[in-house]
Every structure is written in structure tokens, then in C-alpha cells.
mmCIF file of C-alpha atoms and ligand atoms in Angstrom:
data_model
loop_
_atom_site.group_PDB
_atom_site.id
_atom_site.type_symbol
_atom_site.label_atom_id
_atom_site.label_comp_id
_atom_site.label_asym_id
_atom_site.label_seq_id
_atom_site.Cartn_x
_atom_site.Cartn_y
_atom_site.Cartn_z
ATOM 1 C CA MET A 1 -26.530 -14.365 -7.490
ATOM 2 C CA LYS A 2 -23.345 -11.534 -8.738
ATOM 3 C CA ILE A 3 -20.640 -11.168 -6.178
ATOM 4 C CA VAL A 4 -19.781 -7.875 -5.322
ATOM 5 C CA ASP A 5 -16.047 -8.359 -4.086
ATOM 6 C CA LEU A 6 -14.888 -5.287 -2.054
ATOM 7 C CA ARG A 7 -11.901 -7.304 -0.220
ATOM 8 C CA SER A 8 -9.333 -5.466 -1.482
ATOM 9 C CA ASP A 9 -8.255 -4.153 -4.688
ATOM 10 C CA THR A 10 -5.514 -6.809 -5.388
ATOM 11 C CA ILE A 11 -8.320 -8.593 -7.171
ATOM 12 C CA THR A 12 -8.380 -6.195 -10.166
ATOM 13 C CA LEU A 13 -7.725 -8.241 -13.312
ATOM 14 C CA PRO A 14 -5.507 -6.669 -16.016
ATOM 15 C CA THR A 15 -7.571 -4.814 -18.749
ATOM 16 C CA GLU A 16 -8.075 -5.867 -22.558
ATOM 17 C CA GLU A 17 -4.683 -3.109 -23.069
ATOM 18 C CA MET A 18 -2.612 -4.559 -20.407
ATOM 19 C CA ARG A 19 -3.412 -8.325 -21.960
ATOM 20 C CA GLN A 20 -2.326 -7.014 -25.557
ATOM 21 C CA ALA A 21 0.962 -5.364 -24.594
ATOM 22 C CA MET A 22 1.908 -8.272 -22.959
ATOM 23 C CA TYR A 23 1.557 -10.346 -25.963
ATOM 24 C CA GLU A 24 3.348 -7.694 -27.425
ATOM 25 C CA ALA A 25 6.285 -6.958 -25.352
ATOM 26 C CA GLY A 26 9.767 -6.779 -26.091
ATOM 27 C CA LEU A 27 11.878 -9.480 -23.955
ATOM 28 C CA GLY A 28 15.346 -10.130 -22.552
ATOM 29 C CA ASP A 29 17.167 -11.562 -19.482
ATOM 30 C CA ASP A 30 16.414 -9.220 -17.034
ATOM 31 C CA VAL A 31 19.230 -10.605 -14.699
ATOM 32 C CA PHE A 32 21.561 -9.631 -17.316
ATOM 33 C CA GLY A 33 19.470 -5.751 -17.805
ATOM 34 C CA GLU A 34 18.334 -6.794 -20.612
ATOM 35 C CA ASP A 35 14.810 -6.969 -20.698
ATOM 36 C CA PRO A 36 13.898 -3.301 -22.461
ATOM 37 C CA THR A 37 10.403 -4.094 -21.034
ATOM 38 C CA VAL A 38 11.122 -3.928 -17.278
ATOM 39 C CA ASN A 39 13.873 -1.367 -18.664
ATOM 40 C CA ARG A 40 11.155 1.201 -19.934
ATOM 41 C CA LEU A 41 9.051 0.513 -17.044
ATOM 42 C CA GLU A 42 12.253 1.155 -14.465
ATOM 43 C CA LYS A 43 12.757 4.444 -16.609
ATOM 44 C CA LEU A 44 9.207 5.789 -16.697
ATOM 45 C CA ALA A 45 8.485 4.321 -12.317
ATOM 46 C CA ALA A 46 12.014 6.648 -11.147
ATOM 47 C CA GLN A 47 10.395 9.146 -13.928
ATOM 48 C CA MET A 48 7.096 9.757 -12.144
ATOM 49 C CA MET A 49 8.737 9.666 -8.575
ATOM 50 C CA GLY A 50 11.348 12.056 -8.863
ATOM 51 C CA LYS A 51 14.084 9.451 -8.181
ATOM 52 C CA GLU A 52 17.110 8.721 -10.066
ATOM 53 C CA ALA A 53 16.430 5.098 -10.500
ATOM 54 C CA ALA A 54 13.892 2.301 -10.247
ATOM 55 C CA LEU A 55 13.648 -1.820 -9.562
ATOM 56 C CA PHE A 56 11.170 -3.774 -10.560
ATOM 57 C CA THR A 57 9.995 -6.661 -7.640
ATOM 58 C CA PRO A 58 7.821 -8.973 -7.598
ATOM 59 C CA SER A 59 5.179 -7.797 -4.840
ATOM 60 C CA GLY A 60 5.276 -4.809 -2.402
ATOM 61 C CA THR A 61 5.971 -7.087 0.449
ATOM 62 C CA MET A 62 9.869 -7.770 -1.353
ATOM 63 C CA SER A 63 10.432 -4.244 -1.815
ATOM 64 C CA ASN A 64 9.664 -3.188 1.559
ATOM 65 C CA LEU A 65 11.973 -6.113 2.441
ATOM 66 C CA ILE A 66 14.907 -4.756 0.169
ATOM 67 C CA ALA A 67 14.369 -1.091 1.013
ATOM 68 C CA VAL A 68 14.934 -2.273 5.407
ATOM 69 C CA LEU A 69 17.502 -4.740 4.111
ATOM 70 C CA THR A 70 19.522 -1.596 1.887
ATOM 71 C CA HIS A 71 19.112 1.015 4.315
ATOM 72 C CA THR A 72 20.382 -0.710 7.607
ATOM 73 C CA ARG A 73 22.580 -3.362 9.599
ATOM 74 C CA PRO A 74 21.696 -6.055 11.280
ATOM 75 C CA GLY A 75 21.433 -4.953 14.499
ATOM 76 C CA ASN A 76 20.058 -1.678 13.691
ATOM 77 C CA GLU A 77 16.711 -0.247 14.605
ATOM 78 C CA ILE A 78 13.750 0.619 12.294
ATOM 79 C CA LEU A 79 11.204 3.007 13.599
ATOM 80 C CA LEU A 80 7.291 2.294 11.484
ATOM 81 C CA GLY A 81 3.860 2.871 12.930
ATOM 82 C CA SER A 82 2.062 0.823 15.047
ATOM 83 C CA GLU A 83 -0.552 0.164 12.249
ATOM 84 C CA ALA A 84 2.001 -0.307 9.460
ATOM 85 C CA HIS A 85 1.687 -2.612 6.871
ATOM 86 C CA MET A 86 5.809 -3.970 7.499
ATOM 87 C CA PHE A 87 4.445 -4.425 11.231
ATOM 88 C CA TRP A 88 1.847 -6.332 10.834
ATOM 89 C CA TYR A 89 1.488 -8.611 7.306
ATOM 90 C CA GLU A 90 4.932 -8.841 6.349
ATOM 91 C CA VAL A 91 5.624 -11.875 8.047
ATOM 92 C CA GLY A 92 8.298 -9.788 10.250
ATOM 93 C CA GLY A 93 10.771 -10.255 7.283
ATOM 94 C CA ALA A 94 12.433 -7.351 8.492
ATOM 95 C CA SER A 95 13.574 -8.789 11.296
ATOM 96 C CA THR A 96 14.278 -12.081 10.549
ATOM 97 C CA LEU A 97 15.368 -11.156 6.984
ATOM 98 C CA GLY A 98 17.275 -8.393 7.859
ATOM 99 C CA GLY A 99 18.136 -8.685 11.817
ATOM 100 C CA VAL A 100 16.537 -5.664 12.920
ATOM 101 C CA VAL A 101 15.265 -4.446 15.833
ATOM 102 C CA MET A 102 11.128 -3.090 14.925
ATOM 103 C CA ARG A 103 10.170 -0.203 17.192
ATOM 104 C CA THR A 104 6.666 0.567 16.921
ATOM 105 C CA VAL A 105 5.009 4.533 17.322
ATOM 106 C CA PRO A 106 1.333 5.239 17.756
ATOM 107 C CA ASN A 107 -0.098 5.841 14.637
ATOM 108 C CA ASP A 108 -2.986 8.305 14.533
ATOM 109 C CA GLN A 109 -6.507 7.804 13.077
ATOM 110 C CA ASP A 110 -5.003 9.168 10.152
ATOM 111 C CA GLY A 111 -1.959 7.768 9.709
ATOM 112 C CA THR A 112 0.551 9.778 10.800
ATOM 113 C CA LEU A 113 2.914 9.525 13.312
ATOM 114 C CA ASN A 114 3.691 12.238 15.530
ATOM 115 C CA PRO A 115 6.557 13.990 15.909
ATOM 116 C CA GLY A 116 7.602 14.537 19.419
ATOM 117 C CA ALA A 117 6.950 10.098 19.993
ATOM 118 C CA VAL A 118 9.316 9.552 17.028
ATOM 119 C CA GLU A 119 12.172 11.782 18.414
ATOM 120 C CA GLN A 120 11.342 10.391 21.954
ATOM 121 C CA ALA A 121 11.890 6.860 19.883
ATOM 122 C CA ILE A 122 15.027 7.798 18.179
ATOM 123 C CA ARG A 123 17.722 6.320 20.525
ATOM 124 C CA PRO A 124 20.339 8.346 21.942
ATOM 125 C CA LYS A 125 23.827 7.135 21.344
ATOM 126 C CA ASN A 126 24.405 4.832 23.905
ATOM 127 C CA ILE A 127 26.488 1.604 23.894
ATOM 128 C CA HIS A 128 23.184 -0.555 25.160
ATOM 129 C CA HIS A 129 20.837 0.860 22.996
ATOM 130 C CA PRO A 130 20.747 -0.718 19.134
ATOM 131 C CA GLN A 131 21.543 2.423 16.684
ATOM 132 C CA THR A 132 17.995 3.928 15.062
ATOM 133 C CA THR A 133 18.375 4.491 11.847
ATOM 134 C CA LEU A 134 15.252 4.214 9.196
ATOM 135 C CA LEU A 135 12.197 5.818 9.713
ATOM 136 C CA CYS A 136 9.222 4.023 7.500
ATOM 137 C CA LEU A 137 6.297 5.846 6.765
ATOM 138 C CA GLU A 138 2.732 4.797 4.494
ATOM 139 C CA ASN A 139 0.779 6.407 2.033
ATOM 140 C CA THR A 140 -1.959 5.713 2.142
ATOM 141 C CA HIS A 141 -2.142 4.448 5.344
ATOM 142 C CA ASN A 142 -3.679 0.357 4.937
ATOM 143 C CA ARG A 143 -4.441 -0.327 8.410
ATOM 144 C CA CYS A 144 -6.109 3.135 8.962
ATOM 145 C CA GLY A 145 -8.388 3.376 6.220
ATOM 146 C CA GLY A 146 -6.911 4.756 2.997
ATOM 147 C CA THR A 147 -5.849 7.593 4.961
ATOM 148 C CA VAL A 148 -3.307 10.262 3.076
ATOM 149 C CA LEU A 149 -0.466 11.667 4.385
ATOM 150 C CA THR A 150 0.127 15.945 2.701
ATOM 151 C CA LEU A 151 2.977 16.734 1.529
ATOM 152 C CA ASP A 152 3.799 19.286 4.215
ATOM 153 C CA TYR A 153 3.197 16.470 6.854
ATOM 154 C CA THR A 154 5.409 13.868 5.273
ATOM 155 C CA SER A 155 8.599 16.631 4.481
ATOM 156 C CA ALA A 156 7.806 17.981 8.376
ATOM 157 C CA ILE A 157 8.519 13.825 9.509
ATOM 158 C CA VAL A 158 11.699 13.414 6.808
ATOM 159 C CA GLY A 159 13.068 16.499 7.456
ATOM 160 C CA LEU A 160 13.160 15.546 11.996
ATOM 161 C CA ALA A 161 13.933 12.005 10.510
ATOM 162 C CA HIS A 162 16.877 12.984 8.436
ATOM 163 C CA GLN A 163 17.916 15.781 11.804
ATOM 164 C CA ASN A 164 18.388 12.908 13.773
ATOM 165 C CA GLY A 165 20.683 11.037 10.829
ATOM 166 C CA LEU A 166 17.879 8.421 10.155
ATOM 167 C CA GLN A 167 17.196 8.034 6.780
ATOM 168 C CA VAL A 168 13.150 7.480 5.567
ATOM 169 C CA HIS A 169 11.269 5.162 3.687
ATOM 170 C CA LEU A 170 7.790 5.186 2.287
ATOM 171 C CA ASP A 171 5.249 1.929 1.671
ATOM 172 C CA GLY A 172 3.439 3.985 -0.974
ATOM 173 C CA ALA A 173 1.799 0.420 -2.134
ATOM 174 C CA ARG A 174 -1.187 3.398 -2.622
ATOM 175 C CA ILE A 175 0.851 6.080 -2.851
ATOM 176 C CA PHE A 176 -1.005 7.107 -6.479
ATOM 177 C CA ASN A 177 -4.248 7.330 -4.743
ATOM 178 C CA ALA A 178 -3.016 9.978 -2.369
ATOM 179 C CA ALA A 179 -1.697 11.664 -5.176
ATOM 180 C CA VAL A 180 -5.047 11.758 -7.024
ATOM 181 C CA ALA A 181 -7.381 12.295 -3.408
ATOM 182 C CA LEU A 182 -4.683 15.632 -3.066
ATOM 183 C CA ASP A 183 -4.724 16.654 -6.728
ATOM 184 C CA VAL A 184 -0.465 16.877 -6.291
ATOM 185 C CA PRO A 185 2.119 15.107 -8.605
ATOM 186 C CA VAL A 186 2.718 11.887 -7.134
ATOM 187 C CA SER A 187 6.710 12.868 -7.230
ATOM 188 C CA GLU A 188 5.698 15.488 -4.945
ATOM 189 C CA LEU A 189 4.704 13.405 -1.969
ATOM 190 C CA ALA A 190 7.917 11.562 -2.793
ATOM 191 C CA SER A 191 10.278 14.165 -3.043
ATOM 192 C CA PRO A 192 11.156 14.245 0.850
ATOM 193 C CA VAL A 193 12.069 10.755 1.352
ATOM 194 C CA ASP A 194 14.981 8.331 0.404
ATOM 195 C CA SER A 195 13.272 5.320 -0.746
ATOM 196 C CA VAL A 196 9.905 4.763 -2.057
ATOM 197 C CA CYS A 197 7.825 1.442 -3.358
ATOM 198 C CA PHE A 198 4.618 1.517 -5.326
ATOM 199 C CA CYS A 199 2.114 -1.449 -6.415
ATOM 200 C CA ILE A 200 1.110 -1.337 -10.163
ATOM 201 C CA SER A 201 -0.889 -4.535 -8.586
ATOM 202 C CA LYS A 202 -3.403 -3.380 -6.780
ATOM 203 C CA SER A 203 -6.013 -0.777 -7.925
ATOM 204 C CA LEU A 204 -3.635 0.567 -10.773
ATOM 205 C CA SER A 205 -5.041 -3.094 -12.246
ATOM 206 C CA ALA A 206 -1.763 -5.068 -13.377
ATOM 207 C CA PRO A 207 -1.413 -8.174 -12.464
ATOM 208 C CA VAL A 208 1.953 -8.794 -10.617
ATOM 209 C CA GLY A 209 4.572 -6.313 -9.061
ATOM 210 C CA SER A 210 5.313 -3.340 -7.323
ATOM 211 C CA LEU A 211 8.481 -0.540 -7.650
ATOM 212 C CA LEU A 212 11.184 0.617 -5.135
ATOM 213 C CA CYS A 213 12.826 3.858 -6.276
ATOM 214 C CA GLY A 214 15.461 5.978 -5.086
ATOM 215 C CA ASN A 215 18.914 6.983 -5.861
ATOM 216 C CA GLN A 216 21.237 5.462 -8.082
ATOM 217 C CA GLU A 217 23.677 3.933 -5.397
ATOM 218 C CA PHE A 218 20.904 2.808 -2.928
ATOM 219 C CA MET A 219 18.912 1.325 -5.890
ATOM 220 C CA GLU A 220 22.410 -0.922 -6.890
ATOM 221 C CA LYS A 221 22.424 -2.346 -4.068
ATOM 222 C CA ALA A 222 19.025 -2.956 -3.774
ATOM 223 C CA ARG A 223 19.082 -4.583 -6.751
ATOM 224 C CA LYS A 224 22.110 -6.748 -5.308
ATOM 225 C CA TRP A 225 19.387 -7.716 -2.595
ATOM 226 C CA ARG A 226 16.663 -8.731 -4.973
ATOM 227 C CA LYS A 227 18.809 -11.036 -6.248
ATOM 228 C CA MET A 228 19.785 -12.548 -3.010
ATOM 229 C CA LEU A 229 16.235 -13.001 -2.333
ATOM 230 C CA GLY A 230 15.463 -14.458 -5.746
ATOM 231 C CA GLY A 231 13.765 -12.141 -7.097
ATOM 232 C CA GLY A 232 15.456 -11.608 -10.080
ATOM 233 C CA MET A 233 12.954 -12.831 -12.859
ATOM 234 C CA ARG A 234 14.539 -13.101 -16.807
ATOM 235 C CA GLN A 235 11.614 -12.251 -18.921
ATOM 236 C CA ALA A 236 9.623 -10.369 -16.401
ATOM 237 C CA GLY A 237 8.673 -7.814 -19.083
ATOM 238 C CA VAL A 238 5.696 -10.166 -19.553
ATOM 239 C CA ILE A 239 4.311 -8.901 -16.572
ATOM 240 C CA ALA A 240 6.652 -4.907 -16.908
ATOM 241 C CA ALA A 241 4.492 -4.346 -19.735
ATOM 242 C CA ALA A 242 0.977 -4.149 -17.642
ATOM 243 C CA GLY A 243 2.489 -1.832 -15.586
ATOM 244 C CA ILE A 244 3.638 0.756 -18.122
ATOM 245 C CA VAL A 245 -0.324 0.458 -19.088
ATOM 246 C CA ALA A 246 -0.919 0.928 -15.202
ATOM 247 C CA LEU A 247 1.456 3.959 -15.284
ATOM 248 C CA GLN A 248 0.449 5.648 -18.296
ATOM 249 C CA LYS A 249 -3.693 4.970 -18.393
ATOM 250 C CA MET A 250 -4.948 3.774 -14.719
ATOM 251 C CA VAL A 251 -3.943 5.978 -12.287
ATOM 252 C CA ASN A 252 -6.882 9.471 -13.427
ATOM 253 C CA ARG A 253 -9.048 6.512 -12.964
ATOM 254 C CA LEU A 254 -8.587 6.193 -9.316
ATOM 255 C CA ALA A 255 -10.460 9.407 -8.358
ATOM 256 C CA GLU A 256 -13.901 6.982 -10.030
ATOM 257 C CA ASP A 257 -12.687 4.238 -6.890
ATOM 258 C CA HIS A 258 -12.875 7.484 -4.254
ATOM 259 C CA ALA A 259 -15.774 8.398 -4.938
ATOM 260 C CA THR A 260 -18.043 5.112 -4.627
ATOM 261 C CA ALA A 261 -16.075 4.531 -1.458
ATOM 262 C CA GLN A 262 -17.403 7.767 -0.315
ATOM 263 C CA ARG A 263 -20.598 5.780 -1.759
ATOM 264 C CA LEU A 264 -20.407 3.494 0.136
ATOM 265 C CA ALA A 265 -19.445 4.969 3.245
ATOM 266 C CA SER A 266 -22.517 7.626 3.123
ATOM 267 C CA GLY A 267 -24.526 4.438 2.166
ATOM 268 C CA LEU A 268 -23.579 2.479 5.305
ATOM 269 C CA ALA A 269 -24.049 5.825 7.751
ATOM 270 C CA GLN A 270 -27.658 5.409 6.769
ATOM 271 C CA VAL A 271 -27.745 1.681 8.119
ATOM 272 C CA PRO A 272 -29.082 1.117 11.935
ATOM 273 C CA GLY A 273 -25.903 0.381 14.107
ATOM 274 C CA VAL A 274 -23.421 0.526 11.443
ATOM 275 C CA THR A 275 -20.576 3.274 12.956
ATOM 276 C CA ILE A 276 -18.670 5.084 10.251
ATOM 277 C CA GLN A 277 -17.636 8.749 9.488
ATOM 278 C CA PRO A 278 -17.956 9.219 6.037
ATOM 279 C CA ARG A 279 -15.698 12.388 6.245
ATOM 280 C CA GLU A 280 -12.984 10.313 7.349
ATOM 281 C CA VAL A 281 -12.504 7.951 3.808
ATOM 282 C CA GLN A 282 -10.325 9.732 1.946
ATOM 283 C CA THR A 283 -9.794 7.305 -0.692
ATOM 284 C CA ASN A 284 -10.322 3.362 -1.407
ATOM 285 C CA ILE A 285 -10.771 2.047 1.851
ATOM 286 C CA VAL A 286 -13.499 2.187 3.934
ATOM 287 C CA ILE A 287 -14.064 0.697 7.189
ATOM 288 C CA PHE A 288 -16.420 0.724 9.743
ATOM 289 C CA GLU A 289 -17.843 -1.456 12.321
ATOM 290 C CA SER A 290 -20.538 -3.974 12.014
ATOM 291 C CA PRO A 291 -23.232 -3.520 14.478
ATOM 292 C CA ALA A 292 -23.226 -3.825 17.970
ATOM 293 C CA THR A 293 -24.755 -7.501 18.019
ATOM 294 C CA ILE A 294 -22.402 -9.738 15.875
ATOM 295 C CA PRO A 295 -19.104 -9.598 16.023
ATOM 296 C CA GLY A 296 -17.265 -8.443 12.927
ATOM 297 C CA ALA A 297 -15.724 -11.983 11.595
ATOM 298 C CA GLU A 298 -19.303 -13.028 11.928
ATOM 299 C CA PHE A 299 -20.873 -10.363 9.849
ATOM 300 C CA VAL A 300 -18.493 -10.548 7.447
ATOM 301 C CA GLN A 301 -18.930 -14.505 7.250
ATOM 302 C CA ARG A 302 -22.983 -13.649 6.946
ATOM 303 C CA LEU A 303 -22.465 -10.760 4.142
ATOM 304 C CA ASP A 304 -20.443 -13.464 1.992
ATOM 305 C CA ALA A 305 -22.958 -16.288 1.999
ATOM 306 C CA GLN A 306 -25.030 -13.291 0.224
ATOM 307 C CA GLY A 307 -22.441 -12.631 -2.595
ATOM 308 C CA VAL A 308 -20.767 -9.222 -0.742
ATOM 309 C CA ARG A 309 -17.324 -10.260 0.130
ATOM 310 C CA LEU A 310 -15.517 -7.327 3.284
ATOM 311 C CA LEU A 311 -12.358 -8.308 5.281
ATOM 312 C CA PRO A 312 -12.918 -8.735 9.116
ATOM 313 C CA ARG A 313 -10.331 -5.856 11.044
ATOM 314 C CA GLY A 314 -10.786 -6.670 14.416
ATOM 315 C CA ARG A 315 -13.514 -7.189 16.892
ATOM 316 C CA ARG A 316 -16.104 -5.464 14.677
ATOM 317 C CA ARG A 317 -13.910 -3.542 12.418
ATOM 318 C CA VAL A 318 -14.980 -4.524 9.217
ATOM 319 C CA ARG A 319 -12.699 -3.257 5.449
ATOM 320 C CA ALA A 320 -13.978 -2.577 1.862
ATOM 321 C CA VAL A 321 -12.146 -1.325 -0.507
ATOM 322 C CA THR A 322 -13.252 -0.109 -3.845
ATOM 323 C CA HIS A 323 -11.363 -1.013 -7.552
ATOM 324 C CA ARG A 324 -12.079 -0.973 -11.371
ATOM 325 C CA MET A 325 -14.289 -3.726 -10.986
ATOM 326 C CA VAL A 326 -16.659 -2.531 -8.510
ATOM 327 C CA GLY A 327 -19.070 0.284 -10.037
ATOM 328 C CA ALA A 328 -21.619 2.662 -8.123
ATOM 329 C CA ALA A 329 -24.574 -0.272 -9.013
ATOM 330 C CA ASP A 330 -22.297 -2.736 -7.655
ATOM 331 C CA ILE A 331 -21.963 -0.060 -4.256
ATOM 332 C CA ASP A 332 -26.027 -0.003 -4.185
ATOM 333 C CA GLU A 333 -26.624 -3.676 -4.571
ATOM 334 C CA ALA A 334 -24.124 -4.529 -1.502
ATOM 335 C CA LEU A 335 -25.720 -1.763 0.236
ATOM 336 C CA SER A 336 -28.943 -3.555 -0.341
ATOM 337 C CA ARG A 337 -27.963 -6.952 0.459
ATOM 338 C CA ILE A 338 -25.781 -5.088 4.068
ATOM 339 C CA LYS A 339 -29.353 -3.390 4.925
ATOM 340 C CA LEU A 340 -31.442 -6.643 4.597
ATOM 341 C CA LEU A 341 -28.651 -8.475 6.906
ATOM 342 C CA VAL A 342 -29.070 -5.697 9.510
ATOM 343 C CA LYS A 343 -32.819 -5.644 9.010
ATOM 344 C CA GLU A 344 -32.852 -9.750 9.285
ATOM 345 C CA LEU A 345 -30.459 -8.955 12.749
ATOM 346 C CA GLY A 346 -33.170 -6.997 14.486
HETATM 347 C C1 PLP B 401 0.454 -0.632 2.393
HETATM 348 C C2 PLP B 401 0.964 -2.068 1.613
HETATM 349 N N1 PLP B 401 2.166 -2.114 1.563
HETATM 350 C C3 PLP B 401 2.407 -3.316 0.770
HETATM 351 C C4 PLP B 401 2.067 -4.137 1.061
HETATM 352 C C5 PLP B 401 2.210 -5.335 0.355
HETATM 353 O O1 PLP B 401 1.630 -5.994 -1.195
HETATM 354 P P1 PLP B 401 1.974 -6.859 -2.002
HETATM 355 O O2 PLP B 401 0.677 -7.135 -1.402
HETATM 356 O O3 PLP B 401 2.455 -7.061 -3.279
HETATM 357 O O4 PLP B 401 3.208 -7.786 -0.963
HETATM 358 C C6 PLP B 401 0.271 -3.718 0.892
HETATM 359 C C7 PLP B 401 -0.609 -4.677 0.036
HETATM 360 O O5 PLP B 401 -2.102 -4.835 0.827
HETATM 361 C C8 PLP B 401 -0.413 -3.012 1.502
HETATM 362 O O6 PLP B 401 -1.557 -2.363 1.741
#
């Protein structure tokens, strides 16, 4: 039986062209700044994001943590969405290692934060309060179902944060999905924020890595934090080479993943008992609810036995992510197995 793996876009394997580029990569010691391939990747990333400099890190989690460490001091407070990846899935690193208080503002379903709620959460100057110094945004928004923050929204919320003396970091793990969905250059979406990171290891199909981007001074401090966290990677050009191919060749094809996500969402909408609004699917993440007769975790387990892999995301919530390694035929196959299971459930 063919497995249709829709758990995450992180399962994508490097392309042949990436493997070839990895084999041929010029190498040096990156901690000395001497790996020519890492240097090329960082330059390309900074250019694409419209920032002065970039830093190659092993993961999105490390990029986000370095951003917090660089923007804040222990005892500060940072604001993030209640559904933020940084809040849910990064092991509380900002608090544990950065010594900051994480304060959440409710995420609306579309991944945005209400400007009034953000303004209210910013602490006034008072001896009793931690100082609020950083706002973190996420685009696309993972737990909100791959939703996209527009340039207008980003500019407005960043403007509000800046007026109140806050810096803004954007967790743009999937910012290229947002740029493709909105059909705008990615640099536009990144332009209002002070720092942005993105992953090459997700839909862009490179095996490892993330890039943190910002101005020169910020990135110099960030580089030192990366070293302290053990993220100085020596001949990292071996993996950076795949990242260059990812940025040059894999961005435009993300539209295909958005189309397969739509195909999946429309198909799921036809399955009796499954709850989904296909209109709300904006990129490559599809969130739906299992039929009322079966909890999400059990639904996922039963489907796994039928060769369809998904992730449970709450009581009945289930997540599917489309990517380069699943095509339209795989989606149709997954849908027919889902329909069969729902029929069996009665
Ligand atoms: C929105 C978001 N930010 C950050 C990360 C962390 O990336 P990594 O798994 O490379 O640490 C992820 C991973 O799925 C993510 O979805």
C-alpha cells in the first residue's frame, strides 16, 4: 500500500539537484566566516528578504530563540499570539534560556492579532511591571491553518508596536507560502519587521536549516548567540548548498502545494460528518474536524493503518499538510481511504 504522508511539509526530501549541489559545494570553516557556500546562502537570503544580513541556523526553533535573545534582556516581556508556534512548540526556550515573560494575545482564526488587544497588553512604564519589548508575529500561521498575514495588516500592527517602543520579530517559517499565495515579493511581507526568519527545510525541500535576517548590527549580535547555543556548524556549506537550490528553484512551485491543499479541502467537504471550510484554506495547511463519532486522535490512528498519515490537533481537530511529495493522485487516494473509514464508522 502506498503511504500518503500529510503530517508535515518537513518530510520533503532533497531533490536530485540539491544532492548534486551538496556534493559539489565549496566548503570552509563557517565559524571563521570562511564557508563560501554558507556565505552565498546568507547573502541570497538577506537579498530576498530585503534585509542587510542573514544568519544560517540549524532550525526555525533556533532562529526564533536567537531573535528573542538578541532583541530582549532577561526580565523583559514579549507578546505573542495564543496559537504561536513559538509559544506552543519551542519548549518554552524564550523563557527558559532568554529569561523573558511570554504573554499571549488571542489569535483570531485568520492568524492575526487584534490591534486593540496588542495595545492593551503593552505594559505602561511602572516599577511593578516587566518591560514589554518585543512583539512576535507568524506568517503563514501554522496552528491557524496556514493563514496569511497581508502586507497591510503587517504594516499596521508593526507600526503600532514601533509607536510603543517595541521591536517586531516575524516567525516566517513558511513566509514563501504567504508570498506565493498573495502573489507579492517576499521582501514586501518582511519589510515592516525588524527581524524575520524562514525555513528551507519545509516546503522548499532542503534537508536542514533556517535563516534569520535583520540589520547588520542585530545580525552581529545574533551570530554570537548562535555560537553560544552551539549552532556554529563548521563546513555547513554541505547543507547550505541545498538551501541555495531551494531559494532559486523551489519557491514558485509552492502554488502546486496550495492547489493540492484546495483539492483535499474540497474533497473533505464532501465527506459526511467531516467539518471543514475550504474557503478558509489559504496555503498548504488544511485543518478539519473528524466526525462527531470519533475523536481526532483515534481518527488519525485508524487512517494511519490505512496508509494515510495526518496529525491530531485537539479534540476533533486534524491537520494535513500538502507538499512536493504528494500529488493530486495521492490526494484522491487519501480521500477515498478517508471516505471508506467514515463509511465504516457508520
Ligand atoms: C511556524 C513555525 N515556526 C517555527 C518552526 C520551527 O522550525 P524547526 O522545526 O526547524 O525548528 C515551525 C516548524 O514546524 C513552524 O511551523
